[in-house]
Coordinates of C-alpha atoms in Angstrom, one line a residue:
X1 CA 25.0 -1.3 23.4
X2 CA 22.9 -3.3 21.0
X3 CA 21.4 -0.1 19.4
X4 CA 24.9 1.3 18.8
X5 CA 26.0 -2.0 17.1
X6 CA 22.9 -1.8 14.9
X7 CA 23.7 1.7 13.9
X8 CA 27.3 0.8 13.0
X9 CA 25.9 -2.1 11.0
X10 CA 23.6 0.2 9.1
X11 CA 26.4 2.6 8.3
X12 CA 28.8 -0.1 7.1
X13 CA 26.1 -1.7 5.0
X14 CA 25.7 1.6 3.1
X15 CA 29.4 2.5 3.2
X16 CA 30.9 -0.5 1.4
X17 CA 28.6 -0.5 -1.7
X18 CA 28.9 3.3 -1.9
X19 CA 32.7 3.2 -1.9
X20 CA 32.7 0.5 -4.6
X21 CA 30.3 2.4 -6.8
X22 CA 32.5 5.5 -6.5
X23 CA 35.7 3.6 -7.3
X24 CA 34.1 1.9 -10.4
X25 CA 32.5 5.2 -11.6
X26 CA 35.9 6.9 -11.4
X27 CA 36.9 4.8 -14.5
X28 CA 34.3 6.7 -16.6
X29 CA 35.9 10.0 -17.4
X30 CA 37.0 12.6 -19.9
X31 CA 40.5 14.3 -19.7
X32 CA 41.1 18.1 -19.7
X33 CA 44.3 20.2 -19.8
X34 CA 46.3 17.7 -21.8
X35 CA 45.3 14.8 -19.6
X36 CA 46.3 16.4 -16.4
X37 CA 42.7 16.6 -15.0
X38 CA 40.3 13.7 -15.2
X39 CA 36.6 14.6 -15.1
X40 CA 34.8 11.5 -13.7
X41 CA 31.2 10.4 -13.2
X42 CA 32.2 9.4 -9.6
X43 CA 32.0 13.0 -8.4
X44 CA 28.3 13.1 -9.3
X45 CA 27.7 10.0 -7.2
X46 CA 28.4 11.7 -3.8
X47 CA 25.2 13.8 -3.6
X48 CA 23.2 11.0 -5.2
X49 CA 24.4 8.5 -2.5
X50 CA 23.7 11.1 0.2
X51 CA 20.1 11.5 -1.2
X52 CA 19.5 7.7 -1.4
X53 CA 21.0 6.8 2.0
X54 CA 20.5 9.4 4.7
X55 CA 22.9 7.4 6.9
X56 CA 25.6 7.4 4.2
X57 CA 28.9 8.6 5.8
X58 CA 30.4 11.1 3.2
X59 CA 33.8 11.7 4.9
X60 CA 34.9 8.1 5.5
X61 CA 33.5 7.2 2.1
X62 CA 35.5 9.9 0.3
X63 CA 38.7 9.0 2.2
X64 CA 38.5 5.3 1.4
X65 CA 37.2 5.9 -2.1
X66 CA 40.0 8.3 -2.9
X67 CA 42.6 5.7 -1.8
X68 CA 40.8 3.0 -3.8
X69 CA 40.7 5.2 -6.9
X70 CA 44.4 6.1 -6.5
X71 CA 45.4 2.4 -6.2
X72 CA 43.2 1.5 -9.2
X73 CA 44.8 4.3 -11.3
X74 CA 48.3 2.9 -10.4
X75 CA 47.2 -0.5 -11.5
X76 CA 45.4 0.4 -14.7
X77 CA 47.3 3.5 -15.8
X78 CA 51.0 3.2 -14.8
X79 CA 53.0 6.1 -16.0
X80 CA 56.8 5.5 -15.9
X81 CA 58.2 4.6 -12.5
X82 CA 56.2 4.0 -9.4
X83 CA 57.2 7.5 -8.1
X84 CA 56.1 9.1 -11.4
X85 CA 52.8 7.3 -11.3
X86 CA 52.2 8.5 -7.7
X87 CA 52.9 12.0 -8.7
X88 CA 50.5 11.8 -11.6
X89 CA 47.5 10.3 -9.7
X90 CA 47.9 11.4 -6.1
X91 CA 46.4 14.9 -6.7
X92 CA 43.1 13.4 -7.7
X93 CA 42.7 12.3 -4.0
X94 CA 42.6 16.0 -3.1
X95 CA 39.6 16.5 -5.3
X96 CA 37.5 13.9 -3.5
X97 CA 38.6 15.1 0.0
X98 CA 37.8 18.8 -0.7
X99 CA 34.6 17.9 -2.5
X100 CA 33.4 15.7 0.4
X101 CA 34.3 18.2 3.1
X102 CA 32.4 21.0 1.5
X103 CA 29.5 18.8 0.5
X104 CA 29.1 17.5 4.1
X105 CA 29.1 21.0 5.5
X106 CA 26.5 22.0 2.9
X107 CA 24.2 19.0 3.4
X108 CA 24.1 19.5 7.2
X109 CA 22.4 22.9 6.6
X110 CA 20.4 22.2 3.4
X111 CA 18.9 18.7 2.9
X112 CA 18.4 17.7 -0.7
X113 CA 14.8 16.6 0.0
X114 CA 12.5 18.0 -1.4
X115 CA 14.4 18.4 -4.7
X116 CA 14.4 22.1 -5.8
X117 CA 16.6 23.7 -8.4
X118 CA 17.9 26.5 -6.1
X119 CA 19.5 23.9 -3.8
X120 CA 21.8 22.7 -6.5
X121 CA 23.5 26.0 -7.4
X122 CA 25.9 25.7 -4.4
X123 CA 26.7 22.1 -5.6
X124 CA 28.1 23.5 -8.8
X125 CA 30.3 25.9 -6.7
X126 CA 31.5 23.0 -4.6
X127 CA 32.4 21.0 -7.7
X128 CA 34.3 23.8 -9.2
X129 CA 36.3 24.6 -6.0
X130 CA 37.3 21.0 -5.7
X131 CA 38.5 20.9 -9.3
X132 CA 40.4 24.1 -8.9
X133 CA 42.1 22.7 -5.8
X134 CA 43.3 19.6 -7.7
X135 CA 44.4 21.7 -10.7
X136 CA 46.2 24.1 -8.4
X137 CA 48.4 21.2 -7.2
X138 CA 49.0 20.1 -10.7
X139 CA 49.7 23.3 -12.6
X140 CA 50.1 26.0 -9.9
X141 CA 48.7 29.5 -10.5
X142 CA 47.9 28.6 -14.1
X143 CA 44.7 27.0 -12.6
X144 CA 43.4 30.6 -12.1
X145 CA 43.6 31.4 -15.8
X146 CA 40.3 32.7 -17.1
X147 CA 40.0 30.0 -19.8
X148 CA 40.8 27.3 -17.2
X149 CA 38.2 28.7 -14.8
X150 CA 35.6 28.9 -17.6
X151 CA 36.2 25.2 -18.5
X152 CA 35.9 24.1 -14.9
X153 CA 32.7 26.2 -14.5
X154 CA 31.2 24.4 -17.5
X155 CA 32.2 21.0 -16.1
X156 CA 30.6 21.8 -12.8
X157 CA 27.4 23.1 -14.4
X158 CA 27.0 19.9 -16.5
X159 CA 27.8 17.5 -13.7
X160 CA 25.5 19.4 -11.3
X161 CA 22.7 19.4 -13.9
X162 CA 23.1 15.6 -14.3
X163 CA 22.8 15.2 -10.5
X164 CA 19.7 17.4 -10.4
X165 CA 18.0 15.4 -13.3
X166 CA 18.9 12.1 -11.6
X167 CA 17.5 13.2 -8.2
X168 CA 14.4 14.6 -9.8
X169 CA 13.7 11.2 -11.4
X170 CA 14.4 9.4 -8.2
X171 CA 12.2 11.8 -6.2
X172 CA 9.4 11.4 -8.7
X173 CA 9.7 7.7 -8.6
X174 CA 9.6 7.6 -4.8
X175 CA 6.5 9.9 -4.8
X176 CA 4.8 7.6 -7.3
X177 CA 5.6 4.6 -5.1
X178 CA 4.3 6.4 -2.0
X179 CA 1.1 7.4 -3.8
X180 CA 0.6 3.8 -5.0
X181 CA 1.1 2.6 -1.4
X182 CA -1.4 5.2 -0.1
X183 CA -3.9 4.2 -2.8
X184 CA -3.6 0.5 -1.8
X185 CA -4.0 1.4 1.9
X186 CA -7.0 3.5 1.1
X187 CA -8.6 0.6 -0.8
X188 CA -7.9 -1.8 2.0
X189 CA -9.4 0.7 4.4
X190 CA -12.6 1.0 2.3
X191 CA -12.9 -2.8 2.0
X192 CA -12.4 -3.2 5.8
X193 CA -15.0 -0.5 6.4
X194 CA -17.4 -2.2 4.1
X195 CA -16.9 -5.5 5.8
X196 CA -17.4 -3.9 9.2
X197 CA -20.6 -2.1 8.1
X198 CA -22.0 -5.4 6.7
X199 CA -21.2 -7.2 10.0
X200 CA -22.8 -4.4 12.0
X201 CA -25.9 -4.7 9.9
X202 CA -26.0 -8.4 10.6
X203 CA -25.3 -7.8 14.3
X204 CA -28.0 -5.1 14.5
X205 CA -30.6 -7.7 13.2
X206 CA -29.3 -10.0 16.0
X207 CA -30.2 -7.5 18.7
X208 CA -33.9 -8.2 18.1
X209 CA -33.3 -11.9 18.6
X210 CA -31.4 -11.2 21.8
X211 CA -34.3 -9.0 23.0
X212 CA -36.9 -11.6 22.2
X213 CA -34.9 -14.4 23.9
X214 CA -34.5 -12.3 27.0
X215 CA -38.3 -11.6 27.2
X216 CA -39.0 -15.3 26.6
X217 CA -36.7 -16.2 29.5
X218 CA -38.4 -13.7 31.8
X219 CA -41.8 -15.0 30.7
X220 CA -40.7 -18.6 31.5
X221 CA -39.4 -17.5 34.9
X222 CA -42.8 -15.9 35.7
X223 CA -44.7 -19.0 34.6
X224 CA -42.5 -21.3 36.6
X225 CA -42.8 -19.1 39.7
X226 CA -46.6 -18.8 39.4
X227 CA -47.1 -22.5 38.7
X228 CA -45.3 -23.5 41.9
X229 CA -42.4 -25.2 40.2
X230 CA -39.4 -26.2 42.2
X231 CA -37.3 -23.3 43.4
X232 CA -34.2 -24.7 41.6
X233 CA -36.0 -24.5 38.2
X234 CA -37.4 -21.0 39.0
X235 CA -33.9 -19.7 40.0
X236 CA -32.4 -21.3 36.9
X237 CA -34.9 -19.5 34.6
X238 CA -34.2 -16.2 36.4
X239 CA -30.4 -16.7 36.1
X240 CA -30.8 -17.3 32.3
X241 CA -32.9 -14.2 31.9
X242 CA -30.4 -12.1 33.9
X243 CA -27.4 -13.5 31.9
X244 CA -29.1 -12.8 28.6
X245 CA -29.8 -9.3 29.9
X246 CA -26.1 -8.8 30.6
X247 CA -25.1 -10.2 27.3
X248 CA -27.6 -7.8 25.6
X249 CA -26.0 -4.8 27.3
X250 CA -22.4 -5.9 26.3
X251 CA -23.6 -6.7 22.8
X252 CA -25.3 -3.3 22.4
X253 CA -22.2 -1.5 23.6
X254 CA -20.0 -3.4 21.1
X255 CA -22.4 -2.6 18.2
X256 CA -22.6 1.1 19.3
X257 CA -18.9 1.4 19.6
X258 CA -18.3 0.0 16.1
X259 CA -21.0 2.3 14.6
X260 CA -19.5 5.4 16.3
X261 CA -16.1 4.5 15.0
X262 CA -17.5 4.2 11.5
X263 CA -19.3 7.5 11.7
X264 CA -16.0 9.3 11.1
X265 CA -15.8 7.8 7.6
X266 CA -13.0 9.0 5.4
X267 CA -15.1 8.9 2.3
X268 CA -18.5 10.2 3.4
X269 CA -18.8 12.2 0.2
X270 CA -19.7 9.0 -1.7
X271 CA -17.9 7.1 -4.4
X272 CA -18.1 6.9 -8.2
X273 CA -19.4 3.5 -9.4
X274 CA -16.4 3.1 -11.7
X275 CA -14.0 3.6 -8.8
X276 CA -15.9 1.0 -6.7
X277 CA -15.7 -1.5 -9.5
X278 CA -12.0 -0.9 -10.0
X279 CA -11.4 -1.5 -6.3
X280 CA -13.5 -4.7 -6.5
X281 CA -11.3 -5.9 -9.4
X282 CA -8.0 -5.3 -7.5
X283 CA -9.5 -6.9 -4.4
X284 CA -10.5 -10.0 -6.4
X285 CA -7.1 -10.3 -7.9
X286 CA -5.4 -10.1 -4.5
X287 CA -7.8 -12.7 -3.1
X288 CA -7.2 -15.1 -6.0
X289 CA -3.4 -14.7 -5.7
X290 CA -3.6 -15.4 -1.9
X291 CA -5.6 -18.5 -2.6
X292 CA -3.3 -19.7 -5.3
X293 CA -6.1 -19.6 -7.9
X294 CA -5.9 -18.4 -11.5
X295 CA -8.8 -16.1 -12.1
X296 CA -9.6 -13.5 -14.7
X297 CA -12.2 -10.8 -14.0
X298 CA -14.0 -8.9 -16.7
X299 CA -16.0 -5.8 -15.7
X300 CA -18.6 -4.3 -18.0
X301 CA -20.2 -1.0 -17.0
X302 CA -21.2 2.1 -18.8
X303 CA -23.2 3.7 -16.0
X304 CA -21.9 6.8 -14.3
X305 CA -23.3 7.4 -10.8
X306 CA -22.1 8.6 -7.4
X307 CA -23.0 6.1 -4.7
X308 CA -23.8 7.0 -1.1
X309 CA -24.5 3.4 -0.1
X310 CA -21.3 2.2 -1.5
X311 CA -20.1 0.4 1.6
X312 CA -23.1 -2.0 1.5
X313 CA -22.8 -2.5 -2.3
X314 CA -19.1 -3.1 -1.9
X315 CA -19.6 -5.8 0.7
X316 CA -22.3 -7.5 -1.4
X317 CA -20.1 -7.6 -4.5
X318 CA -17.0 -8.6 -2.6
X319 CA -18.8 -11.6 -1.0
X320 CA -20.1 -12.7 -4.4
X321 CA -16.8 -12.4 -6.1
X322 CA -14.9 -14.0 -3.2
X323 CA -17.3 -17.0 -3.3
X324 CA -16.6 -17.4 -7.0
X325 CA -12.8 -17.3 -6.3
X326 CA -13.2 -20.0 -3.5
X327 CA -15.2 -22.2 -6.0
X328 CA -12.6 -21.8 -8.7
X329 CA -10.9 -25.1 -9.5
X330 CA -7.2 -25.5 -8.7
X331 CA -4.8 -25.6 -11.7
X332 CA -7.4 -24.1 -14.1
X333 CA -8.2 -20.6 -15.1
X334 CA -11.6 -19.5 -13.9
X335 CA -13.5 -16.6 -15.7
X336 CA -15.5 -14.1 -13.7
X337 CA -17.7 -11.4 -15.1
X338 CA -19.1 -8.4 -13.3
X339 CA -21.8 -6.8 -15.5
X340 CA -23.7 -3.6 -14.5
X341 CA -26.7 -2.5 -16.5
X342 CA -29.6 -0.2 -16.2
X343 CA -33.2 -1.5 -16.3
X344 CA -35.6 1.3 -15.7
X345 CA -35.0 2.9 -12.3
X346 CA -32.9 -0.1 -11.2
X347 CA -29.3 -1.0 -11.6
X348 CA -28.7 -4.7 -12.0
X349 CA -25.3 -6.1 -10.9
X350 CA -24.6 -9.6 -12.3
X351 CA -21.7 -11.7 -11.1
X352 CA -21.1 -14.7 -13.3
X353 CA -18.5 -17.4 -13.0
X354 CA -17.7 -20.7 -14.7
X355 CA -16.5 -22.4 -11.6
X356 CA -18.6 -25.6 -11.8
X357 CA -22.1 -24.3 -10.8
X358 CA -24.3 -25.0 -7.8
X359 CA -26.1 -28.3 -7.4
X360 CA -29.9 -27.8 -7.9
X361 CA -30.5 -29.3 -4.4
X362 CA -28.5 -26.5 -2.8
X363 CA -30.0 -23.5 -4.7
X364 CA -32.9 -23.0 -2.2
X365 CA -30.5 -23.2 0.8
X366 CA -27.5 -21.1 -0.1
X367 CA -28.9 -18.0 1.5
X368 CA -29.8 -19.7 4.8
X369 CA -27.6 -18.9 7.8
X370 CA -25.0 -21.6 8.5
X371 CA -25.4 -23.4 5.2
X372 CA -22.2 -24.1 3.4
X373 CA -20.9 -26.6 0.9
X374 CA -17.3 -25.6 1.5
X375 CA -15.4 -28.1 3.6
X376 CA -11.7 -28.1 4.3
X377 CA -10.6 -31.6 3.1
X378 CA -7.6 -31.5 5.5
X379 CA -9.2 -30.3 8.7
X380 CA -12.8 -31.2 8.1
X381 CA -13.7 -27.6 9.1
X382 CA -16.9 -26.2 7.5
X383 CA -17.1 -22.6 6.3
X384 CA -19.3 -20.5 8.7
X385 CA -21.8 -20.1 5.9
X386 CA -22.8 -16.4 6.4
X387 CA -21.4 -14.8 3.3
X388 CA -24.5 -15.2 1.1
X389 CA -26.8 -14.7 4.1
X390 CA -25.1 -11.3 4.7
X391 CA -25.5 -10.6 1.0
X392 CA -29.2 -11.3 1.1
X393 CA -29.7 -9.2 4.3
X394 CA -27.8 -6.2 3.0
X395 CA -29.5 -6.2 -0.4
X396 CA -33.0 -6.6 1.0
X397 CA -32.9 -4.9 4.4
X398 CA -30.3 -2.1 3.7
X399 CA -30.6 -1.5 0.0
X400 CA -34.2 -2.5 -0.3
X401 CA -33.5 -4.5 -3.4
X402 CA -33.5 -8.2 -4.4
X403 CA -31.0 -10.9 -5.1
X404 CA -31.5 -14.0 -7.2
X405 CA -29.3 -16.9 -8.4
X406 CA -29.4 -19.3 -11.3
X407 CA -26.9 -22.0 -12.1
X408 CA -26.5 -24.6 -14.8
X409 CA -23.9 -26.1 -17.2
X410 CA -21.1 -25.2 -14.9
X411 CA -22.0 -21.6 -14.6
X412 CA -23.5 -19.5 -11.9
X413 CA -25.1 -16.0 -12.1
X414 CA -26.0 -13.9 -9.1
X415 CA -28.2 -10.9 -9.9
X416 CA -28.6 -8.0 -7.5
X417 CA -31.3 -5.4 -8.3
X418 CA -31.2 -2.1 -6.5
X419 CA -32.9 1.2 -7.4
X420 CA -30.8 4.2 -8.3
X421 CA -32.5 6.3 -5.8
X422 CA -31.6 3.9 -3.0
X423 CA -27.9 3.8 -4.0
X424 CA -27.7 7.5 -4.1
X425 CA -29.5 8.1 -0.8
X426 CA -27.6 9.1 2.3
X427 CA -26.8 6.2 4.7
X428 CA -29.1 5.9 7.7

């Protein structure tokens, strides 16, 4: 019952504005046959409304719109007595009824999407038949005079051409919107994949720590057992070793599952550096907007190279740019620069910002796990402090490059150096 009510609501929501548009558009017209036939823009709206609103009800709309047009004609164009006015304007209702019946039957068999020229030839015939029906009521068999038919054919051709042009423009616009949405989804997918791969790299390094901790726990258990320690302590050491072993198995399964999911990568063919930098720019602007910060980013790059390790580089640059956005002061515009230059066999990526700089006492600590100077003043919560740690691990362990930082006079510059050969190599 609720679904039926929703459907009725959807139909009514498209019906009312459609009828009003048709009635208003009927006031834009030219007159033919000494004013006996009005050629209006409203007739062209019916296929356009059906194109825009798949749920648009043509028959009820035409019936109600024709009544509305008739009443508006009586109000704005009275001709003599009331009976005479009715006689003049009533035949116009027949046009909309015939036009809508034929159009409804046609659209049931031939949808207007996708927009193709051959679909619109029958629309010209429908338009002409509807005008002939109205003119037949007004003038009798004179409606079939060759000159009259030729004029009506010209009117139908022009009106149908306008409908075709309008729908072509609307269709092209919708395709552009769809492509833009698909591009945005693709960029978000790339950023998500880059983040996942960087997290997997960090988790993979953690597997060695889990393995070492498990061995240490077993070693402790053996020492306690051999030294004759209390059974409670021996059992506790064994329980810890077993629990770590179970954690290790679950941890490995999670890492393996993520890696397998990432193996079916949608862009395994690599990525142009220019495209990567463009995505970084749009990501930074979205991040700044979400944070309520005013940030301008300037990208300088003349290098042309196809990257294979683009996920890791994307994660590195995204972390550095997002850190700069987080450090940007509220209420002031911050300026970020991403500069790429070639130095020998290396590419150097410099991320510079004027967001206040880093205190000298923190410079040696910023790459350490858990270190963060970002504190939520409201909740007291401290950032997890892994962004720059992940940057360092990805650059050094995955890309076999180096990362450095310098800060002073309110500016900070991170420099990432990676060889071209490494960036172009297939991922492990």
